[in-house]
XYZ file of C-alpha atoms in Angstrom:
753
model
C -13.291 23.960 -22.138
C -9.798 23.957 -24.395
C -9.545 25.823 -27.736
C -6.673 25.521 -29.787
C -4.184 28.246 -29.367
C -0.673 29.484 -30.567
C -0.426 30.528 -27.042
C 1.181 27.979 -24.563
C 1.048 28.463 -20.676
C 4.256 28.484 -18.961
C 2.905 25.575 -16.866
C 2.300 23.777 -19.963
C 5.733 24.203 -21.032
C 7.392 23.256 -18.250
C 5.203 20.005 -17.884
C 6.116 19.285 -21.591
C 9.602 19.465 -20.539
C 9.116 16.928 -17.773
C 6.955 14.780 -19.964
C 9.179 14.665 -22.577
C 12.038 12.369 -21.362
C 11.095 9.294 -23.441
C 10.461 9.266 -27.475
C 6.593 7.895 -27.528
C 6.595 7.972 -31.631
C 9.192 8.152 -34.141
C 8.005 8.664 -38.023
C 10.119 8.571 -40.915
C 9.152 10.963 -43.887
C 8.449 10.405 -46.606
C 7.370 6.691 -45.783
C 8.391 5.384 -49.275
C 10.465 6.336 -52.108
C 12.021 5.341 -55.308
C 15.591 6.100 -56.579
C 17.973 4.591 -59.262
C 21.109 2.835 -58.390
C 23.771 4.921 -57.362
C 21.139 7.810 -56.551
C 21.130 9.324 -53.025
C 18.077 10.346 -50.784
C 17.985 12.022 -47.755
C 15.090 10.640 -45.318
C 13.790 12.626 -42.084
C 13.053 11.141 -39.080
C 11.039 13.004 -36.376
C 10.626 12.133 -32.955
C 7.562 13.075 -30.588
C 7.285 12.631 -26.793
C 4.272 11.578 -24.870
C 2.606 14.959 -25.434
C 3.019 15.342 -28.833
C 6.093 17.434 -28.928
C 9.016 17.449 -31.159
C 12.334 16.120 -29.692
C 14.838 18.141 -31.557
C 17.708 16.336 -29.948
C 16.648 12.973 -30.776
C 18.933 10.932 -32.963
C 17.809 7.807 -34.461
C 20.309 5.092 -35.346
C 19.455 4.214 -39.297
C 19.659 0.497 -40.751
C 18.540 -1.327 -43.940
C 17.077 -4.768 -44.018
C 19.136 -4.933 -47.441
C 22.255 -3.792 -48.277
C 22.864 -5.148 -51.414
C 19.914 -3.257 -52.696
C 20.098 0.082 -50.350
C 22.438 1.407 -47.940
C 21.854 4.075 -45.369
C 24.286 6.460 -43.502
C 24.050 7.722 -39.856
C 22.384 11.070 -41.454
C 19.368 9.092 -43.061
C 20.737 9.529 -46.610
C 19.959 6.568 -48.689
C 22.075 5.315 -51.391
C 20.492 2.583 -54.304
C 23.030 -0.643 -54.640
C 21.032 -2.875 -56.833
C 17.455 -3.061 -58.312
C 15.043 -4.501 -55.598
C 12.992 -3.387 -52.450
C 14.485 -2.464 -49.022
C 13.167 -1.546 -45.884
C 15.122 1.360 -43.847
C 14.303 2.146 -40.460
C 15.132 4.343 -37.953
C 15.165 3.313 -34.334
C 15.661 5.522 -30.718
C 15.355 3.042 -28.038
C 12.262 0.622 -28.631
C 10.745 3.298 -30.931
C 10.857 2.875 -34.756
C 10.156 4.362 -38.010
C 10.369 2.945 -41.496
C 10.415 3.900 -45.111
C 10.145 1.701 -48.317
C 13.031 2.312 -50.680
C 12.561 0.898 -54.288
C 15.653 0.917 -56.351
C 15.174 1.099 -60.155
C 17.797 0.448 -62.968
C 20.340 3.093 -63.540
C 23.882 3.848 -64.154
C 26.414 4.545 -61.351
C 29.581 6.637 -61.586
C 32.438 7.474 -59.334
C 32.920 3.969 -58.739
C 29.800 3.403 -56.779
C 29.156 3.610 -53.062
C 30.732 0.622 -50.499
C 29.637 -0.918 -47.244
C 31.438 -0.206 -43.835
C 32.509 -4.005 -43.727
C 33.711 -4.485 -47.393
C 33.374 -3.520 -50.767
C 30.404 -4.705 -52.999
C 31.389 -7.249 -55.460
C 30.570 -6.584 -59.306
C 27.885 -9.562 -58.838
C 25.820 -7.654 -56.003
C 27.578 -9.986 -53.760
C 28.167 -8.649 -50.318
C 30.816 -11.445 -49.024
C 30.691 -9.687 -45.475
C 26.758 -9.530 -45.306
C 26.884 -6.498 -43.003
C 28.891 -7.817 -40.364
C 29.548 -5.381 -37.225
C 32.962 -4.085 -36.940
C 35.241 -5.717 -34.370
C 38.882 -6.817 -34.055
C 40.716 -9.741 -33.725
C 40.675 -13.256 -35.235
C 37.217 -15.170 -35.526
C 37.217 -18.550 -33.482
C 33.425 -19.256 -33.904
C 30.716 -18.300 -36.312
C 27.004 -17.553 -35.444
C 24.149 -17.113 -37.776
C 21.544 -14.202 -36.625
C 18.869 -15.326 -35.903
C 19.650 -18.674 -34.766
C 16.515 -19.919 -36.259
C 13.844 -19.042 -38.870
C 10.596 -19.464 -39.302
C 8.640 -18.844 -42.620
C 5.587 -19.476 -44.702
C 5.751 -20.897 -48.164
C 7.353 -18.442 -50.782
C 8.277 -16.010 -47.896
C 11.836 -14.768 -47.852
C 13.981 -13.233 -45.112
C 17.808 -12.770 -44.614
C 20.066 -14.490 -42.145
C 23.555 -12.410 -41.365
C 26.742 -13.736 -39.961
C 28.367 -12.820 -37.001
C 31.912 -13.606 -36.460
C 33.399 -13.684 -32.758
C 36.356 -13.946 -30.754
C 36.462 -16.402 -27.731
C 35.283 -14.005 -25.327
C 32.291 -13.436 -27.139
C 32.645 -9.986 -28.634
C 32.888 -9.153 -32.500
C 36.013 -10.070 -34.471
C 37.223 -8.707 -37.674
C 34.532 -9.146 -40.378
C 35.260 -12.687 -42.511
C 34.168 -13.579 -45.785
C 31.338 -16.290 -45.789
C 29.416 -18.654 -48.348
C 25.922 -20.112 -47.985
C 24.473 -23.343 -48.480
C 21.021 -24.697 -47.795
C 21.027 -28.221 -46.933
C 17.425 -28.981 -48.236
C 16.748 -26.819 -51.378
C 13.846 -28.828 -51.945
C 12.467 -26.997 -48.377
C 14.549 -23.731 -48.729
C 17.022 -21.812 -50.792
C 19.856 -19.577 -49.632
C 21.742 -17.126 -51.989
C 25.292 -15.641 -51.757
C 24.104 -12.728 -49.427
C 22.215 -15.070 -46.979
C 18.796 -14.471 -48.522
C 16.484 -17.586 -47.619
C 13.446 -18.234 -49.644
C 11.027 -20.803 -48.545
C 9.897 -23.273 -51.116
C 7.786 -25.795 -49.384
C 6.523 -27.171 -45.887
C 9.295 -28.817 -43.961
C 12.473 -28.382 -42.115
C 15.601 -27.492 -43.906
C 18.899 -26.189 -42.693
C 21.310 -23.291 -44.215
C 24.746 -23.865 -43.668
C 27.520 -20.988 -43.323
C 31.089 -21.584 -43.989
C 33.908 -19.382 -43.111
C 37.848 -19.419 -43.155
C 40.142 -21.959 -41.247
C 36.926 -24.458 -41.336
C 34.831 -22.259 -39.382
C 30.958 -23.438 -39.688
C 27.543 -22.532 -38.013
C 23.960 -24.000 -39.135
C 20.672 -22.532 -38.611
C 17.288 -24.547 -39.091
C 14.593 -23.232 -41.267
C 11.266 -24.101 -40.629
C 8.504 -24.075 -43.283
C 5.128 -24.084 -42.268
C 1.804 -22.967 -43.759
C 0.048 -20.675 -41.134
C -2.513 -17.987 -41.153
C -1.541 -14.394 -41.083
C -3.233 -11.788 -38.635
C -3.122 -8.113 -38.501
C -1.501 -7.212 -35.098
C -3.807 -4.090 -34.267
C -6.870 -6.359 -34.670
C -10.131 -6.218 -36.481
C -10.447 -2.277 -36.433
C -8.565 0.672 -35.940
C -10.141 4.226 -34.903
C -8.090 7.581 -35.837
C -8.359 11.295 -36.025
C -8.241 13.025 -39.401
C -4.426 13.849 -40.121
C -3.196 11.200 -37.605
C -0.718 8.430 -38.929
C -0.157 5.152 -37.716
C 1.333 1.599 -38.910
C 0.015 -1.463 -39.401
C 1.705 -4.912 -39.024
C 1.402 -8.320 -40.139
C 1.934 -11.041 -37.796
C 2.131 -15.032 -37.806
C 0.545 -16.052 -34.132
C 1.317 -19.605 -34.481
C 4.563 -18.489 -34.825
C 5.524 -16.341 -31.634
C 3.778 -13.121 -33.508
C 6.645 -12.946 -35.289
C 6.170 -9.528 -38.160
C 6.254 -10.680 -41.753
C 8.505 -8.646 -44.130
C 6.097 -5.734 -45.741
C 7.900 -6.719 -48.817
C 5.921 -9.680 -49.012
C 2.724 -8.102 -48.798
C 0.261 -5.439 -50.527
C -1.782 -2.966 -48.857
C -4.936 -1.136 -50.440
C -7.820 1.012 -49.421
C -11.563 0.973 -49.898
C -11.754 4.789 -49.692
C -8.762 6.891 -50.557
C -10.929 10.074 -49.053
C -11.200 8.339 -45.791
C -7.836 6.352 -44.943
C -4.762 5.828 -47.336
C -2.152 3.283 -46.679
C 1.520 2.669 -48.250
C 3.103 -0.466 -49.198
C 4.884 -0.741 -45.412
C 1.298 -0.728 -43.862
C 1.592 3.225 -42.789
C -1.914 4.492 -42.658
C -2.890 8.347 -42.807
C -6.426 9.184 -41.972
C -7.636 11.852 -44.337
C -11.503 12.781 -43.759
C -14.573 11.296 -41.282
C -15.997 8.306 -42.549
C -15.125 4.639 -42.528
C -13.048 2.343 -45.020
C -11.435 -0.995 -45.005
C -7.808 -1.358 -45.472
C -6.672 -4.774 -46.947
C -3.398 -6.654 -47.089
C -2.688 -9.501 -49.626
C 0.588 -11.458 -50.255
C 1.935 -14.873 -49.259
C -1.463 -16.162 -50.584
C -3.704 -14.666 -48.177
C -5.592 -11.626 -47.711
C -6.630 -10.059 -44.371
C -8.570 -7.012 -43.553
C -8.831 -4.134 -40.874
C -11.636 -1.503 -40.642
C -10.691 1.820 -40.051
C -13.188 4.224 -38.348
C -11.915 8.175 -39.114
C -14.161 10.054 -36.600
C -14.817 13.910 -36.834
C -11.883 16.628 -35.865
C -11.752 17.100 -32.230
C -11.907 21.198 -32.168
C -12.416 21.643 -28.292
C -12.086 19.789 -25.057
C -13.933 20.061 -22.305
C -12.355 18.959 -18.778
C -12.713 18.502 -15.057
C -11.739 19.839 -12.769
C -11.086 23.336 -13.503
C -7.477 23.946 -14.489
C -7.549 27.415 -12.877
C -6.659 26.022 -9.360
C -3.909 23.265 -8.238
C -5.605 19.824 -7.474
C -5.025 18.791 -3.931
C -5.256 14.964 -3.180
C -4.905 13.664 0.384
C -2.269 10.973 0.793
C -4.457 7.418 -0.209
C -7.512 9.329 -1.382
C -8.688 9.807 -4.646
C -9.850 12.661 -7.030
C -11.983 12.171 -10.210
C -11.264 13.617 -13.552
C -13.168 13.756 -16.814
C -12.667 14.952 -20.274
C -14.673 15.090 -23.441
C -13.841 15.440 -27.045
C -16.105 17.935 -29.077
C -16.426 18.505 -32.262
C -16.945 22.360 -33.707
C -20.379 22.181 -33.381
C -19.890 21.352 -29.740
C -21.216 17.903 -30.013
C -19.080 15.039 -28.407
C -16.901 12.983 -30.428
C -16.998 9.509 -28.652
C -15.005 7.776 -30.607
C -11.733 10.140 -30.209
C -9.285 8.717 -27.951
C -8.083 10.590 -25.486
C -4.736 9.614 -23.692
C -3.635 10.416 -19.668
C -0.175 10.850 -18.299
C 0.768 11.301 -14.879
C 4.486 12.869 -14.678
C 5.719 10.922 -11.531
C 3.534 7.867 -10.784
C 5.109 7.457 -7.798
C 3.628 10.347 -6.439
C 0.028 9.691 -8.067
C -1.369 6.714 -9.688
C -3.915 7.216 -12.459
C -6.633 4.479 -13.419
C -7.396 5.422 -16.945
C -10.448 3.102 -16.956
C -11.839 4.836 -14.073
C -10.233 8.406 -14.314
C -9.576 8.511 -10.960
C -6.092 9.784 -9.677
C -4.964 8.415 -6.326
C -2.358 10.164 -4.381
C 0.103 7.825 -3.262
C 3.336 9.997 -1.628
C 3.161 13.533 -0.673
C 4.730 15.712 -2.842
C 3.796 17.504 -6.495
C 3.483 16.386 -9.754
C 1.338 16.921 -12.924
C -1.699 15.266 -14.889
C -2.164 15.763 -18.455
C -4.770 14.737 -21.093
C -4.581 14.828 -24.748
C -6.667 14.374 -27.439
C -6.227 12.465 -30.895
C -4.840 13.779 -34.065
C -1.403 15.186 -35.399
C -1.745 18.552 -33.411
C -3.767 17.428 -30.638
C -5.423 19.435 -27.817
C -3.909 19.016 -24.194
C -4.789 19.987 -20.738
C -2.276 19.740 -17.548
C -3.196 20.044 -14.265
C -0.671 20.716 -11.250
C -1.452 17.965 -8.633
C -0.401 18.460 -5.148
C -0.527 15.225 -2.472
C -0.758 16.718 0.763
C -1.133 14.777 4.207
C -4.862 15.180 4.936
C -5.858 15.344 8.651
C -4.099 13.424 10.838
C -5.928 11.262 13.523
C -4.266 9.553 16.682
C -5.256 6.245 17.625
C -5.613 7.568 21.078
C -5.915 11.125 22.104
C -5.171 10.564 26.024
C -2.925 8.066 27.661
C -1.388 7.496 31.224
C 1.687 6.553 32.035
C 4.199 5.807 35.111
C 7.503 7.440 35.202
C 9.881 5.493 32.682
C 6.672 3.797 31.116
C 6.644 3.930 27.636
C 3.494 4.073 25.254
C 3.433 4.200 20.978
C 0.902 6.655 19.898
C -0.288 5.633 15.991
C -1.378 7.988 13.577
C -3.642 7.582 10.262
C -4.624 9.995 8.052
C -8.006 10.896 7.323
C -10.354 12.208 4.764
C -12.988 14.901 5.179
C -15.554 12.572 6.544
C -13.340 11.394 9.009
C -12.630 8.031 7.204
C -9.324 6.410 7.598
C -7.076 6.804 4.520
C -4.020 4.668 5.732
C -1.151 4.784 8.292
C 0.334 8.559 8.659
C 3.890 8.679 7.845
C 6.485 11.968 7.582
C 4.971 13.241 11.030
C 6.671 15.569 13.244
C 6.102 14.715 16.866
C 6.545 17.491 19.790
C 5.838 17.472 23.362
C 4.795 20.918 25.182
C 6.028 19.599 28.508
C 9.464 17.481 27.931
C 9.929 17.326 31.750
C 6.617 15.635 31.995
C 6.913 13.308 28.601
C 9.020 13.044 25.651
C 8.032 11.681 22.266
C 10.521 10.088 19.936
C 10.333 10.101 16.152
C 8.222 7.149 15.813
C 5.498 8.511 18.096
C 6.829 6.788 21.391
C 5.694 8.878 24.352
C 8.071 8.044 27.392
C 7.172 9.354 31.017
C 9.754 11.257 32.686
C 8.104 13.371 35.555
C 4.543 13.736 37.398
C 2.184 15.976 35.528
C 0.182 16.211 32.328
C 1.716 17.251 28.911
C 0.181 17.447 25.624
C 1.617 15.607 22.664
C 1.137 16.742 19.009
C 1.850 14.924 15.707
C 1.953 17.156 13.027
C 1.603 16.047 9.267
C 3.584 17.897 5.961
C 1.228 20.840 4.968
C 0.593 21.789 8.966
C -2.510 19.467 9.820
C -1.841 18.007 13.619
C -3.236 15.929 15.963
C -2.917 15.882 19.915
C -3.038 13.674 22.736
C -3.126 14.592 26.144
C -0.306 12.595 28.359
C -0.704 11.906 32.353
C 2.413 10.528 33.819
C 1.912 9.261 37.546
C 2.931 6.256 39.905
C 2.655 3.038 39.122
C 0.157 1.881 41.739
C -3.133 3.717 43.110
C -4.635 2.742 46.472
C -7.213 3.700 49.044
C -5.823 4.752 52.506
C -5.961 7.157 55.311
C -3.066 9.352 56.025
C -2.313 10.952 59.579
C -5.277 11.713 61.454
C -7.921 11.708 58.820
C -10.089 8.471 59.106
C -11.383 8.996 55.814
C -10.090 7.026 52.891
C -8.791 8.968 50.027
C -6.612 7.763 46.824
C -2.839 7.846 47.026
C 0.150 7.340 44.451
C 2.998 5.142 45.173
C 5.845 3.274 43.437
C 7.750 0.138 44.187
C 11.026 2.006 43.858
C 10.425 4.127 47.124
C 7.216 2.798 49.110
C 7.946 5.655 51.364
C 6.950 8.329 48.989
C 3.268 8.533 49.179
C 1.348 10.980 46.962
C -2.202 12.078 47.583
C -4.299 11.750 44.089
C -7.741 13.060 45.613
C -9.274 15.645 48.665
C -12.626 14.099 48.385
C -15.071 15.974 50.934
C -16.371 12.540 51.599
C -14.403 9.217 51.474
C -12.782 8.085 48.048
C -12.103 4.106 47.297
C -12.571 1.427 44.816
C -10.190 2.757 41.963
C -9.828 1.537 38.568
C -7.941 3.193 35.375
C -9.177 3.150 32.097
C -7.674 1.022 29.314
C -5.270 3.929 28.285
C -4.494 4.582 31.512
C -5.706 8.202 31.213
C -9.112 8.029 33.326
C -9.766 6.555 36.897
C -13.360 5.548 37.924
C -14.000 5.545 41.542
C -16.290 5.324 44.413
C -17.098 8.512 46.332
C -19.292 9.741 49.416
C -18.979 13.088 48.790
C -22.867 13.398 48.337
C -23.484 11.154 51.094
C -24.028 8.022 49.265
C -21.710 5.769 47.564
C -21.529 6.687 44.038
C -18.951 6.332 40.980
C -16.917 9.135 39.535
C -14.715 9.412 36.847
C -11.690 11.707 36.351
C -8.639 12.265 34.437
C -5.208 10.664 36.193
C -4.100 14.101 37.222
C -7.531 14.602 39.236
C -9.088 17.046 37.015
C -12.438 17.210 35.343
C -13.917 14.715 38.007
C -17.926 13.562 36.803
C -20.575 12.126 38.496
C -21.916 8.725 36.677
C -24.116 7.070 38.818
C -27.010 8.892 40.848
C -29.010 6.112 42.523
C -29.964 6.786 45.917
C -29.030 2.946 46.846
C -25.083 2.411 47.101
C -23.067 1.494 43.830
C -19.162 0.387 43.926
C -16.306 -1.652 42.318
C -16.521 0.187 39.041
C -14.307 -1.279 36.007
C -14.038 0.103 32.322
C -15.221 -1.417 29.351
C -12.684 -2.632 27.016
C -13.077 0.145 24.808
C -13.139 2.949 27.580
C -16.439 4.073 26.563
C -18.249 2.651 29.658
C -18.509 0.961 32.937
C -19.391 -2.303 34.586
C -19.785 -1.896 38.452
C -21.738 -3.777 41.173
C -25.180 -2.078 42.641
C -27.551 -2.987 45.511
C -31.136 -2.751 44.450
C -34.164 -4.219 45.629
C -31.985 -5.899 48.646
C -29.927 -7.674 46.449
C -26.405 -6.694 44.844
C -26.056 -7.066 41.108
C -23.979 -6.136 38.176
C -24.873 -3.461 35.891
C -23.297 -1.338 33.287
C -23.572 2.509 32.234
C -22.289 5.055 29.859
C -19.654 7.599 31.212
C -22.283 10.315 31.335
C -24.511 7.639 33.376
C -27.164 7.137 30.429
C -27.935 3.532 29.681
C -27.974 1.973 32.922
C -28.935 -1.621 32.752
C -28.618 -4.795 34.714
C -26.505 -7.834 33.291
C -26.617 -10.006 36.735
C -29.080 -9.221 39.183
C -30.958 -12.216 39.921
C -28.547 -13.437 42.728
C -25.711 -11.691 45.092
C -23.170 -10.864 42.202
C -20.349 -8.673 42.759
C -16.704 -7.265 41.911
C -16.783 -7.572 37.908
C -13.978 -7.606 35.874
C -13.679 -7.086 32.241
C -11.624 -9.045 29.518
C -9.051 -7.299 27.311
C -10.799 -7.921 24.151
C -14.251 -6.723 25.916
C -16.169 -9.730 24.943
C -16.609 -11.349 28.707
C -17.237 -10.174 31.932
C -16.135 -12.182 35.202
C -17.713 -11.924 38.666
C -18.272 -13.362 41.640
C -22.065 -14.761 42.369
C -23.394 -16.616 45.516
C -25.633 -19.318 43.572
C -24.624 -22.527 45.164
C -24.141 -21.761 48.557
C -20.643 -20.616 48.037
C -18.897 -17.981 46.203
C -17.931 -19.269 42.463
C -16.403 -17.097 39.552
C -19.121 -16.684 36.927
C -18.506 -15.546 33.103
C -21.115 -13.804 30.981
C -21.031 -12.030 27.693
C -20.519 -7.972 27.616
C -24.481 -7.756 27.392
C -24.935 -10.369 30.102
C -25.817 -13.253 27.958
C -24.636 -16.775 27.927
C -24.057 -16.696 32.426
C -22.354 -19.945 33.317
C -20.373 -21.147 36.248
C -16.612 -20.981 35.693
C -15.821 -22.815 39.268
C -18.340 -25.093 40.755
C -16.781 -25.729 43.917
C -18.880 -26.275 47.483
C -16.191 -26.627 49.682
C -14.478 -23.271 48.854
C -14.921 -19.905 47.817
C -13.880 -17.948 44.729
C -13.801 -14.163 44.755
C -12.279 -11.053 43.451
C -11.990 -12.130 39.800
C -9.157 -9.950 37.923
C -8.503 -10.480 34.038
C -4.814 -10.281 33.389
C -3.411 -8.279 30.030
C -2.794 -12.328 28.423
C -6.810 -12.723 28.774
C -6.198 -15.203 31.988
C -8.024 -14.532 34.920
C -6.814 -14.339 38.463
C -9.123 -14.770 41.632
C -8.549 -15.302 45.215
C -9.457 -18.890 46.412
C -10.574 -19.665 50.148
C -10.467 -23.169 51.212
C -9.824 -24.940 54.790
C -6.861 -26.838 55.170
C -5.869 -28.628 58.181
C -8.610 -27.099 60.389
C -7.654 -23.375 59.310
C -8.893 -21.339 56.644
C -6.341 -20.433 53.761
C -6.354 -17.662 51.404
C -4.434 -17.879 47.828
C -4.232 -15.880 44.657
C -4.305 -18.077 41.414
C -4.481 -17.672 37.593
C -6.554 -19.788 35.688
C -6.518 -20.530 32.027
C -10.286 -19.694 30.406
C -9.857 -22.412 27.517
C -8.444 -25.344 29.868
C -9.263 -24.626 33.306
C -5.238 -24.938 34.177
C -4.841 -23.319 37.825
C -1.546 -21.739 38.504
C -0.682 -20.328 42.047
C 0.236 -17.078 42.121
C 1.142 -16.870 46.047
C 1.484 -19.184 49.028
C -0.972 -19.894 51.421
C 1.073 -17.899 54.535
C -1.196 -14.302 54.167
C -4.955 -14.086 54.823
C -5.591 -12.326 51.659
C -8.895 -10.382 51.464
C -8.061 -8.927 47.811
C -5.309 -7.859 45.489
C -4.264 -6.443 42.222
C -1.371 -7.649 39.534
C 0.871 -5.322 37.524
C 0.541 -5.254 33.728
C 3.648 -6.454 33.554
C 2.841 -9.722 35.243
C 5.834 -9.578 37.667
C 4.267 -7.549 41.071
C 1.438 -8.404 43.086
C -0.437 -6.204 45.487
C -2.152 -8.358 48.500
C -4.649 -6.548 50.829
C -4.199 -8.226 54.185
C -5.706 -7.491 57.438
C -3.230 -6.381 60.175
C -5.073 -8.364 62.933
C -7.189 -11.230 61.505
C -8.534 -11.831 64.694
C -10.125 -8.232 65.158
C -13.362 -8.506 62.621
C -15.186 -5.669 64.622
C -12.662 -2.881 63.511
C -10.132 -4.463 61.419
C -6.941 -2.646 59.944
C -5.560 -3.564 56.704
C -2.284 -3.165 55.176
C -0.931 -3.836 51.394
C 2.019 -5.941 50.641
C 4.199 -5.940 47.379
C 5.080 -9.399 46.417
C 6.987 -10.839 43.163
C 4.903 -12.982 41.113
C 6.031 -16.569 41.774
C 7.838 -16.135 45.018
C 9.591 -13.821 47.251
C 9.301 -12.079 50.464
C 6.203 -9.675 50.882
C 7.094 -6.142 51.431
C 4.753 -4.028 53.409
C 4.034 -0.629 52.453
C 4.704 1.512 55.448
C 1.562 2.746 57.244
C 1.168 4.370 60.905
C -0.524 2.237 63.671
C -3.921 3.693 62.791
C -3.851 3.940 59.145
C -5.502 1.864 56.467
C -4.535 0.752 52.848
C -7.169 -1.178 50.600
C -7.955 -1.544 46.686
C -4.769 -1.515 45.093
C -5.015 -0.978 41.371
C -1.771 -0.751 39.233
C -1.835 1.659 36.169
C -2.200 -0.338 33.074
């Protein structure tokens, strides 16, 4: 709770200095004076910043709207020139303060005051009419303003402007004025225009050497309005200024000289002749303004004095706001008896809105940019209570879109990061992160989070946000192709790594006690699903790309095989033999949630589309193998190929969503096999290989430029076939075999994503 006190904390002083860079209010005192012709009076202009503090170094520019009646110098000293009323104004930027000056008859001595543009004549006529100083000969005259709108009986003053050819002010010249429609508007020797009757007239200004200028004078009967609306709420001691405008004439201000203000209750609110209102005590009053044959009112409510202010959060600690997150503030104005003053206006200010934005309607502060700023709330009244909080916009927690990634040597992949709140909800893209790798010989990381594979192994990449919070991702760098094969004297299939750049460099990936085969990569390339017989039965296992953390997924006593990951990497789709049939099943990586997707006929070799919405597989339902499609949940099963004279098997979804598969057909009394690619939307087929090799299986690189073909070494040996793997550029080129010994096998190629 904030109490009035003469003690101002250092934090508040610092915040005030930051906030007081622009003038928020300018007051002229006294608001009205009465002097005699020849007398001088010093007016005082006081500038306030947004926190209500006086700005002693602010210097206003002074002006008078009628220099024939009263003039004012740069220090605010007013000199009476002739009987009448003038409005003296102080201006700093867009902020203005006014005082009404009434000049009464009196004697002048000592030659009397003069204007800066020329001497006043004995008749009170200013032949220069307050023209600004300039140099050179005038070639053009202008009237300011260029057009005038008035109500009947209203008056205003137009001023001459003498200009050179280049548009800059020339030396002031003497001018004369004339109305071309004296029945509509008159003009005197000082440029004062008086509206007489509705219509459109013209004033003519004539200068030396035949220079002239004209301005239209439009006199219209129109309704007045109080710019501030129908009601005004104020605090005791508060000062405000009311303005009368003409809505149908662009909301132009009506000169206070033509108006008269009054209050129905001087003990509640007082108003002077220029519309300056001062709240005296709590209660209600009606302020009326009359003039130009019209009367308008505004209700004024002066609420109880605010003696205390209750705020949340506490000001004792800095407020930390995660970037793009929000913090709720609240403040209540309280009277001396601790009851709420609901009518009191509370003003909120943020020192740097680029760092934090504040919605004064919802009282919610939003972090925009990492940094420090302040937020303040100020109560009403001439000596308002105020509270200031130090605000730190921090990065919040960091979350990486991928916590694991697999790369080939020289491969690249960008890690994307987000800021999250305490509940894990994403706030937005993370910025200003520092990236690092704990094993640069394995993987490096650039400033934008792009990870590059350097050498085989495992590295950990860390993204650190300003403030120290971080997130990590495991990076596994291996060769681009994984296959099952036998090496040396061993007849057991194991998994091996190989690169197209050096086909002789074959590195072992598993040392399984049984056989390991049918490898498939997770979408992020960090994990491998494979089939192992280590427990005496073909079951599916999952491990990290570097061979660590191998876990068993399936446990059925019947064989499982050909696993592929779901698009989100959270589950597997595979073929399994159950009840004498091979069907398509799915399960989570921990082995839970096993359920059949297509188990009513022989269905095998599933593949999942990149978006995860479609599963393709080979099925025998029409006496030959065809490619079938279904949804991720097994629904909407339908045949994609319907060919009784050929077999379509081994489907593989490619990165662009097209589907590659193997076609076997009879051609010229021989069986030929060919890999083709199909557009699922149109069914159009594109050959990826020729028909020279008896291909039994294949895989295509993620770039789509290389295809790995499994080919029997001796197609005629069906009892003990030996298989080799050939690498062939897609679209043509000679196939290159991966070197093998005479008794070695190579099957089941899988490219790293």
